[in-house]
Amino acid sequence: METLSENRAFGGVQGVYSHASAETGTEMTFSAYVPPHDEGAKLPVLWYLSGLTCTHANVTDKGDYRSACAEHGVIFIAPDTSPRGENVPDDEAYDFGQGAGFYVDATKDPWAKTYRMRSYIESELPALIAEHFPAADMTRQGITGHSMGGHGALTVALRNPDRFKSVSAFAPIVSPLHCPWGEKALGGYLGPDRDTWREYDACALIDGGAKLANLLVDQGTADDFLKDQLKTGLLALACKKAGIPAQIRMQEGYDHSYYFISTFMADHVKWHAERMLGG
Amino acid sequence: METLSENRAFGGVQGVYSHASAETGTEMTFSAYVPPHDEGAKLPVLWYLSGLTCTHANVTDKGDYRSACAEHGVIFIAPDTSPRGENVPDDEAYDFGQGAGFYVDATKDPWAKTYRMRSYIESELPALIAEHFPAADMTRQGITGHSMGGHGALTVALRNPDRFKSVSAFAPIVSPLHCPWGEKALGGYLGPDRDTWREYDACALIDGGAKLANLLVDQGTADDFLKDQLKTGLLALACKKAGIPAQIRMQEGYDHSYYFISTFMADHVKWHAERMLGG
């Protein structure tokens, strides 16, 4: 693991790191904020998965999470959204290829070799964090994310119910099976058999019996993507049917930007901290 | 005035606006955050002047000020750091020309016609704010800034003692007369007569009898520019000699970045709010 930068912030350290990923076969970059803590203390770990076109940098710059993480003693990890580099297959669209990995393990060429973001997020990066951040308590993890990253957070958590004590999302894509972004991405990475998409669809996973102990979602009512892409109502319905206690908050007048995310970030960090520390 | 963007944030509106400036002869861009407030309420106005290479966007993205401004009911205005455009004289260095206006009215060609940031900040932009933001209470203003913008905040306030109820700075250039950045900029914009520089030098203004009712400065000890460019000690000395009550806090381990600024931003907003609202 290579340190690209470390800066003191809110009494802790905001770092940006890179490492050679075995899953993607590329150099991967992520950011990690470690709040101030006593020597030897173990701190819960909150994952934040980013949306389309983003890298680790968007939330690191604009997410306003450090104040709340310092207050509650939470480590905050922000991975990239896809493999990157000249030798990595790409597409000129913003919603497919680099910057749009959709947190899947691709099975179709030319994507299958490098687009392994599911395994990267579920296995490789957690192991790296556990190894290099002695303060990280991997028995107390939470996960959140925005848009495509909200989809990532929900599906990673639904497939790994024992790993996360808390799950939340900002304006998540709740059902890739039922929106243009999802159909394009899953069709491209996994091929036309829609049954193979279901493990990457939060609503389908819930319908199939996957459980979450709790869920917090914030969604802006002025979000241009709400109606055609995000479809928050489908998640509310799936949770209701399955008896999953979900707090889905429609936030009046908020859009899809980091102005929205940062507004509710401290709330989410606190919500996760209560569940990660209480469990 | 043209609205470039408006986004709901922390219950208020983060806007970015542009207007044709009579002072600079160019289109100028600035950001303004107006927190949630009751209809007809009048709110204090905090100015933030940015540092070298920055536009309004750096603090708007990375400043973490909206939470505190919403809590305390403060309008936050972030102007650009120079005129810009193809027809505006420039220099390839990062510390002179576009992005480096130093908040002076230039007297030397080719800069004199467009580099009028002193008059822009002291007169033109406040009048525009008063006209277009009915919630802005121009009788209650404070000013802060970072690095070159800290220099700007201090010198604008020292020359206009009746306008500001509170003044603070993050890692300010305290004496352009005594550092390479300042000598280059003031020499270039004003010419070699160093006497003409004194109205753009916080320490010289204080030595000449200018007063501040109060002053808060945060400065990181790990700031690479502290020793040769910022020289915080000169300001402490000038304030002490002049009997100006200055709180100058050396912050252990912090550098010159927005990680530093954002860490202490809420503190500054609160400090200004107390003074703007109390007066």
Short mmCIF file of N, CA and C in Angstrom, two decimals, chain A residues 174 203 206-207 231-244 246 248:
data_model
loop_
_atom_site.label_atom_id
_atom_site.label_comp_id
_atom_site.label_asym_id
_atom_site.label_seq_id
_atom_site.Cartn_x
_atom_site.Cartn_y
_atom_site.Cartn_z
N VAL A 174 -32.40 1.68 -6.56
CA VAL A 174 -32.88 0.58 -5.72
C VAL A 174 -33.16 -0.69 -6.51
N CYS A 203 -33.94 -4.72 -4.50
CA CYS A 203 -35.33 -5.15 -4.36
C CYS A 203 -35.47 -6.64 -4.63
N ILE A 206 -34.18 -8.61 -1.67
CA ILE A 206 -35.15 -8.59 -0.55
C ILE A 206 -36.33 -9.51 -0.88
N ASP A 207 -36.82 -9.43 -2.09
CA ASP A 207 -37.92 -10.32 -2.48
C ASP A 207 -37.50 -11.78 -2.36
N LYS A 231 -36.26 5.39 -8.31
CA LYS A 231 -37.49 4.67 -7.98
C LYS A 231 -37.54 4.18 -6.53
N THR A 232 -37.32 5.12 -5.64
CA THR A 232 -37.28 4.83 -4.21
C THR A 232 -38.49 4.05 -3.73
N GLY A 233 -39.63 4.29 -4.34
CA GLY A 233 -40.86 3.63 -3.93
C GLY A 233 -40.78 2.11 -4.01
N LEU A 234 -40.02 1.60 -4.97
CA LEU A 234 -39.88 0.14 -5.09
C LEU A 234 -39.19 -0.45 -3.86
N LEU A 235 -38.23 0.29 -3.32
CA LEU A 235 -37.51 -0.19 -2.13
C LEU A 235 -38.43 -0.16 -0.91
N ALA A 236 -39.19 0.93 -0.80
CA ALA A 236 -40.12 1.04 0.32
C ALA A 236 -41.10 -0.14 0.31
N LEU A 237 -41.59 -0.45 -0.88
CA LEU A 237 -42.54 -1.55 -1.04
C LEU A 237 -41.90 -2.89 -0.68
N ALA A 238 -40.70 -3.13 -1.19
CA ALA A 238 -40.01 -4.40 -0.93
C ALA A 238 -39.74 -4.57 0.57
N CYS A 239 -39.30 -3.49 1.22
CA CYS A 239 -39.02 -3.56 2.66
C CYS A 239 -40.30 -3.83 3.45
N LYS A 240 -41.37 -3.17 3.04
CA LYS A 240 -42.64 -3.35 3.74
C LYS A 240 -43.11 -4.80 3.65
N LYS A 241 -43.08 -5.34 2.43
CA LYS A 241 -43.47 -6.74 2.21
C LYS A 241 -42.64 -7.69 3.05
N ALA A 242 -41.32 -7.40 3.14
CA ALA A 242 -40.40 -8.32 3.81
C ALA A 242 -40.28 -8.06 5.30
N GLY A 243 -40.95 -7.01 5.78
CA GLY A 243 -40.86 -6.70 7.20
C GLY A 243 -39.51 -6.16 7.63
N ILE A 244 -38.79 -5.52 6.71
CA ILE A 244 -37.50 -4.88 7.06
C ILE A 244 -37.77 -3.47 7.56
N ALA A 246 -37.39 -0.07 7.67
CA ALA A 246 -36.69 0.91 6.84
C ALA A 246 -37.22 2.31 7.11
N ILE A 248 -37.26 5.57 5.32
CA ILE A 248 -36.99 6.16 4.00
C ILE A 248 -37.55 7.58 4.01
#
